[in-house]
mmCIF file of C-alpha atoms in Angstrom:
data_model
loop_
_atom_site.group_PDB
_atom_site.id
_atom_site.type_symbol
_atom_site.label_atom_id
_atom_site.label_comp_id
_atom_site.label_asym_id
_atom_site.label_seq_id
_atom_site.Cartn_x
_atom_site.Cartn_y
_atom_site.Cartn_z
ATOM 1 C CA ILE A 1 0.120 -0.048 -0.054
ATOM 2 C CA ARG A 2 1.325 3.499 -0.949
ATOM 3 C CA ALA A 3 0.162 6.788 -1.527
ATOM 4 C CA THR A 4 0.402 8.919 -4.720
ATOM 5 C CA PRO A 5 1.576 12.565 -4.751
ATOM 6 C CA GLY A 6 -1.995 13.445 -5.263
ATOM 7 C CA GLY A 7 -2.936 11.662 -2.101
ATOM 8 C CA ARG A 8 -4.449 8.544 -3.682
ATOM 9 C CA ILE A 9 -3.996 5.257 -2.103
ATOM 10 C CA ILE A 10 -2.647 2.434 -4.223
ATOM 11 C CA GLY A 11 -3.080 -1.151 -3.234
ATOM 12 C CA ILE A 12 -6.321 -1.209 -1.736
ATOM 13 C CA PRO A 13 -9.096 -2.316 -4.281
ATOM 14 C CA MET A 14 -12.056 -0.001 -4.250
ATOM 15 C CA ILE A 15 -15.532 -1.801 -4.065
ATOM 16 C CA ASN A 16 -17.826 -0.439 -6.919
ATOM 17 C CA PRO A 17 -21.076 0.103 -5.304
ATOM 18 C CA TYR A 18 -22.980 -0.954 -8.552
ATOM 19 C CA PHE A 19 -21.133 -4.131 -8.738
ATOM 20 C CA LEU A 20 -21.647 -4.736 -4.861
ATOM 21 C CA ALA A 21 -25.400 -4.000 -5.369
ATOM 22 C CA SER A 22 -25.704 -6.430 -8.362
ATOM 23 C CA GLU A 23 -24.040 -9.157 -6.442
ATOM 24 C CA LEU A 24 -26.345 -8.560 -3.505
ATOM 25 C CA VAL A 25 -29.447 -8.758 -5.737
ATOM 26 C CA THR A 26 -28.121 -11.737 -7.392
ATOM 27 C CA LEU A 27 -27.672 -13.338 -4.028
ATOM 28 C CA LEU A 28 -31.211 -12.501 -2.951
ATOM 29 C CA ALA A 29 -32.501 -14.013 -6.192
ATOM 30 C CA PHE A 30 -30.531 -17.126 -5.667
ATOM 31 C CA LEU A 31 -31.816 -17.417 -1.973
ATOM 32 C CA LEU A 32 -35.647 -17.097 -3.260
ATOM 33 C CA CYS A 33 -34.920 -19.761 -5.993
ATOM 34 C CA LEU A 34 -33.181 -21.869 -3.391
ATOM 35 C CA ARG A 35 -36.130 -21.730 -1.211
ATOM 36 C CA HIS A 36 -38.613 -22.493 -4.134
ATOM 37 C CA ALA A 37 -36.424 -25.295 -5.396
ATOM 38 C CA ALA A 38 -36.134 -26.838 -1.771
ATOM 39 C CA ARG A 39 -39.950 -27.121 -1.638
ATOM 40 C CA GLY A 40 -39.672 -29.060 -5.166
ATOM 41 C CA GLY A 41 -37.076 -31.622 -3.576
ATOM 42 C CA GLY A 42 -33.721 -32.902 -4.576
ATOM 43 C CA PRO A 43 -34.356 -32.768 -8.420
ATOM 44 C CA ALA A 44 -35.598 -29.226 -8.405
ATOM 45 C CA LEU A 45 -32.425 -28.331 -6.336
ATOM 46 C CA LEU A 46 -30.123 -30.264 -8.728
ATOM 47 C CA ARG A 47 -31.646 -28.171 -11.531
ATOM 48 C CA LEU A 48 -30.890 -24.770 -9.825
ATOM 49 C CA LEU A 49 -27.333 -25.724 -8.988
ATOM 50 C CA ALA A 50 -26.643 -27.448 -12.312
ATOM 51 C CA GLY A 51 -27.737 -23.938 -13.877
ATOM 52 C CA VAL A 52 -25.183 -22.175 -11.679
ATOM 53 C CA LEU A 53 -22.490 -24.573 -12.756
ATOM 54 C CA PHE A 54 -23.428 -24.345 -16.273
ATOM 55 C CA GLY A 55 -23.353 -20.514 -16.132
ATOM 56 C CA LEU A 56 -19.776 -20.565 -14.784
ATOM 57 C CA LEU A 57 -18.472 -23.019 -17.194
ATOM 58 C CA LEU A 58 -20.162 -21.223 -20.049
ATOM 59 C CA GLU A 59 -18.768 -17.861 -19.109
ATOM 60 C CA LEU A 60 -15.196 -19.296 -18.446
ATOM 61 C CA ALA A 61 -15.271 -21.004 -21.847
ATOM 62 C CA THR A 62 -16.471 -18.018 -23.689
ATOM 63 C CA ILE A 63 -13.922 -15.624 -22.105
ATOM 64 C CA ARG A 64 -11.056 -17.844 -22.561
ATOM 65 C CA GLN A 65 -11.882 -18.918 -26.024
ATOM 66 C CA LEU A 66 -13.657 -15.955 -27.858
ATOM 67 C CA HIS A 67 -12.010 -13.106 -26.045
ATOM 68 C CA ALA A 68 -15.200 -11.191 -27.072
ATOM 69 C CA TYR A 69 -15.684 -9.285 -23.744
ATOM 70 C CA GLN A 70 -14.185 -8.927 -20.427
ATOM 71 C CA TYR A 71 -15.509 -8.352 -16.835
ATOM 72 C CA GLY A 72 -14.991 -5.743 -14.315
ATOM 73 C CA ARG A 73 -13.644 -6.528 -10.904
ATOM 74 C CA PHE A 74 -16.339 -7.946 -8.814
ATOM 75 C CA THR A 75 -16.049 -9.044 -5.080
ATOM 76 C CA LEU A 76 -16.081 -12.862 -5.883
ATOM 77 C CA MET A 77 -14.544 -14.023 -8.984
ATOM 78 C CA VAL A 78 -13.755 -17.367 -10.352
ATOM 79 C CA PHE A 79 -10.630 -16.796 -12.359
ATOM 80 C CA ASP A 80 -11.667 -13.982 -14.507
ATOM 81 C CA VAL A 81 -15.660 -14.533 -14.289
ATOM 82 C CA PRO A 82 -17.731 -13.109 -11.303
ATOM 83 C CA LEU A 83 -19.242 -15.676 -9.391
ATOM 84 C CA SER A 84 -22.647 -13.800 -9.277
ATOM 85 C CA ILE A 85 -22.795 -14.132 -13.237
ATOM 86 C CA GLY A 86 -22.880 -17.963 -12.907
ATOM 87 C CA VAL A 87 -25.280 -17.666 -10.151
ATOM 88 C CA ALA A 88 -27.297 -15.186 -12.080
ATOM 89 C CA TRP A 89 -27.304 -17.627 -14.983
ATOM 90 C CA GLY A 90 -28.706 -20.498 -12.878
ATOM 91 C CA CYS A 91 -31.371 -18.159 -11.307
ATOM 92 C CA ILE A 92 -32.651 -16.961 -14.850
ATOM 93 C CA VAL A 93 -32.823 -20.540 -16.406
ATOM 94 C CA TYR A 94 -34.348 -21.681 -13.027
ATOM 95 C CA ALA A 95 -37.096 -19.138 -12.745
ATOM 96 C CA ALA A 96 -37.763 -19.315 -16.830
ATOM 97 C CA ARG A 97 -38.338 -23.095 -16.497
ATOM 98 C CA VAL A 98 -40.623 -22.695 -13.400
ATOM 99 C CA PHE A 99 -42.852 -20.313 -15.524
ATOM 100 C CA THR A 100 -42.934 -22.539 -18.562
ATOM 101 C CA ASP A 101 -43.614 -25.592 -16.662
ATOM 102 C CA ALA A 102 -46.458 -23.915 -15.278
ATOM 103 C CA ALA A 103 -47.961 -23.084 -18.679
ATOM 104 C CA ALA A 104 -50.111 -25.303 -20.727
ATOM 105 C CA LEU A 105 -47.466 -25.712 -23.641
ATOM 106 C CA PRO A 106 -46.404 -28.619 -25.588
ATOM 107 C CA GLY A 107 -43.112 -29.992 -24.148
ATOM 108 C CA TRP A 108 -41.139 -29.129 -27.321
ATOM 109 C CA SER A 109 -42.096 -25.414 -27.144
ATOM 110 C CA ARG A 110 -40.939 -24.962 -23.463
ATOM 111 C CA PRO A 111 -37.089 -24.635 -24.011
ATOM 112 C CA VAL A 112 -38.064 -22.026 -26.784
ATOM 113 C CA LEU A 113 -40.101 -20.058 -24.324
ATOM 114 C CA ASP A 114 -37.397 -20.443 -21.560
ATOM 115 C CA ALA A 115 -34.777 -19.003 -24.164
ATOM 116 C CA LEU A 116 -37.185 -16.029 -25.097
ATOM 117 C CA LEU A 117 -37.854 -15.266 -21.407
ATOM 118 C CA ALA A 118 -34.042 -15.136 -20.698
ATOM 119 C CA LEU A 119 -33.376 -13.207 -23.768
ATOM 120 C CA ASN A 120 -35.855 -10.439 -22.512
ATOM 121 C CA ILE A 121 -33.799 -10.162 -19.437
ATOM 122 C CA ASP A 122 -30.578 -9.617 -21.345
ATOM 123 C CA LEU A 123 -31.994 -6.969 -23.761
ATOM 124 C CA ALA A 124 -32.260 -4.691 -20.814
ATOM 125 C CA MET A 125 -29.550 -5.966 -18.627
ATOM 126 C CA ASP A 126 -26.532 -5.887 -20.921
ATOM 127 C CA ALA A 127 -27.169 -2.369 -22.285
ATOM 128 C CA LEU A 128 -27.170 -1.221 -18.771
ATOM 129 C CA ALA A 129 -24.406 -3.287 -17.372
ATOM 130 C CA ILE A 130 -21.788 -2.102 -19.763
ATOM 131 C CA ARG A 131 -22.633 1.548 -18.871
ATOM 132 C CA LEU A 132 -21.817 0.656 -15.098
ATOM 133 C CA GLY A 133 -18.515 -0.874 -16.338
ATOM 134 C CA MET A 134 -19.437 -4.518 -15.256
ATOM 135 C CA TRP A 135 -18.392 -5.722 -18.579
ATOM 136 C CA ASP A 136 -16.942 -4.268 -21.817
ATOM 137 C CA TRP A 137 -17.527 -5.651 -25.307
ATOM 138 C CA GLY A 138 -14.689 -3.244 -26.566
ATOM 139 C CA MET A 139 -16.988 -1.661 -29.304
ATOM 140 C CA GLY A 140 -18.046 1.498 -27.515
ATOM 141 C CA LEU A 141 -21.686 2.276 -26.166
ATOM 142 C CA SER A 142 -23.435 3.173 -29.503
ATOM 143 C CA ALA A 143 -22.405 0.168 -31.752
ATOM 144 C CA GLN A 144 -24.996 -2.243 -32.798
ATOM 145 C CA TYR A 145 -27.653 -2.609 -29.839
ATOM 146 C CA PHE A 146 -26.657 0.305 -27.446
ATOM 147 C CA GLY A 147 -23.150 -1.114 -27.435
ATOM 148 C CA VAL A 148 -24.002 -4.722 -27.156
ATOM 149 C CA PRO A 149 -23.207 -7.077 -30.347
ATOM 150 C CA TYR A 150 -26.319 -8.353 -32.021
ATOM 151 C CA ALA A 151 -24.543 -11.838 -31.862
ATOM 152 C CA ASN A 152 -24.947 -11.797 -28.168
ATOM 153 C CA PHE A 153 -28.597 -12.079 -28.168
ATOM 154 C CA TRP A 154 -28.595 -14.961 -30.584
ATOM 155 C CA ALA A 155 -26.046 -16.533 -28.219
ATOM 156 C CA TRP A 156 -28.317 -16.031 -25.127
ATOM 157 C CA PHE A 157 -31.161 -17.729 -26.941
ATOM 158 C CA TRP A 158 -29.054 -20.783 -28.015
ATOM 159 C CA VAL A 159 -27.456 -21.061 -24.638
ATOM 160 C CA VAL A 160 -30.566 -21.356 -22.742
ATOM 161 C CA PHE A 161 -32.445 -23.386 -25.286
ATOM 162 C CA SER A 162 -29.495 -25.785 -25.344
ATOM 163 C CA PHE A 163 -29.281 -26.288 -21.618
ATOM 164 C CA SER A 164 -33.031 -26.408 -21.035
ATOM 165 C CA GLY A 165 -33.816 -28.680 -24.003
ATOM 166 C CA GLY A 166 -31.054 -30.933 -22.863
ATOM 167 C CA MET A 167 -32.367 -31.253 -19.426
ATOM 168 C CA ARG A 168 -35.928 -31.751 -20.502
ATOM 169 C CA LEU A 169 -34.789 -34.525 -22.820
ATOM 170 C CA LEU A 170 -32.793 -36.339 -20.154
ATOM 171 C CA GLU A 171 -35.695 -36.075 -17.785
ATOM 172 C CA ALA A 172 -37.943 -37.946 -20.395
ATOM 173 C CA LEU A 173 -35.623 -40.930 -20.095
ATOM 174 C CA PRO A 174 -37.395 -43.989 -18.672
ATOM 175 C CA GLY A 175 -36.909 -44.955 -14.981
ATOM 176 C CA ARG A 176 -36.851 -43.019 -11.894
ATOM 177 C CA PHE A 177 -33.325 -41.594 -12.225
ATOM 178 C CA GLY A 178 -34.169 -39.347 -15.045
ATOM 179 C CA PRO A 179 -35.031 -36.119 -12.911
ATOM 180 C CA TRP A 180 -31.895 -36.750 -10.793
ATOM 181 C CA LEU A 181 -29.406 -37.364 -13.650
ATOM 182 C CA ALA A 182 -30.814 -34.718 -16.073
ATOM 183 C CA PRO A 183 -29.255 -31.727 -14.378
ATOM 184 C CA ILE A 184 -25.951 -33.270 -14.180
ATOM 185 C CA GLY A 185 -26.165 -34.311 -17.853
ATOM 186 C CA ALA A 186 -27.592 -31.090 -19.024
ATOM 187 C CA VAL A 187 -24.306 -29.202 -18.184
ATOM 188 C CA PRO A 188 -22.358 -31.025 -20.948
ATOM 189 C CA LEU A 189 -25.163 -31.137 -23.260
ATOM 190 C CA GLY A 190 -25.827 -27.426 -22.954
ATOM 191 C CA LEU A 191 -22.029 -26.757 -23.327
ATOM 192 C CA ALA A 192 -21.756 -28.948 -26.382
ATOM 193 C CA GLY A 193 -24.784 -27.341 -27.792
ATOM 194 C CA VAL A 194 -23.199 -23.931 -27.432
ATOM 195 C CA MET A 195 -19.883 -25.021 -28.871
#
């Protein structure tokens, strides 16, 4: 720790209040989803936790392979990905699925609606988050969709569709273990679908 001639202290990371607020809201959403999933039993809890794992692995793979964007410094990081981003993915996918499972829809259309619901969240969230410095696409704030590449929205749709569709396919397997194994199997299926 040292002070610059202007009196600024170097070496103590400053906590960004927007990042902290985002992490706390994500934690609250996770706790609410966790409470809901606990009422649904083990398979529902596994679906939520698998969504978090999927989100973290997806973000790590995307950052490392594509170098299309980078995150700001959040409080809790898993390598170069904020833990809250993986948790948010889990919450978004879990909540979308709860909604579509309650709707009177044919099974094949539910992953599509899951993906569309998640995409609606990203249409608002991404354009705001880049303005707060949470992540940076490196293309300025006025390019494409308010500074967000159009391809990001196709990616969001495909990511959620792949994960949700994979989980629903595995749950339909005969036997009583499908609901327990589906969340675990959906992680590699979702990642393969994205790749």
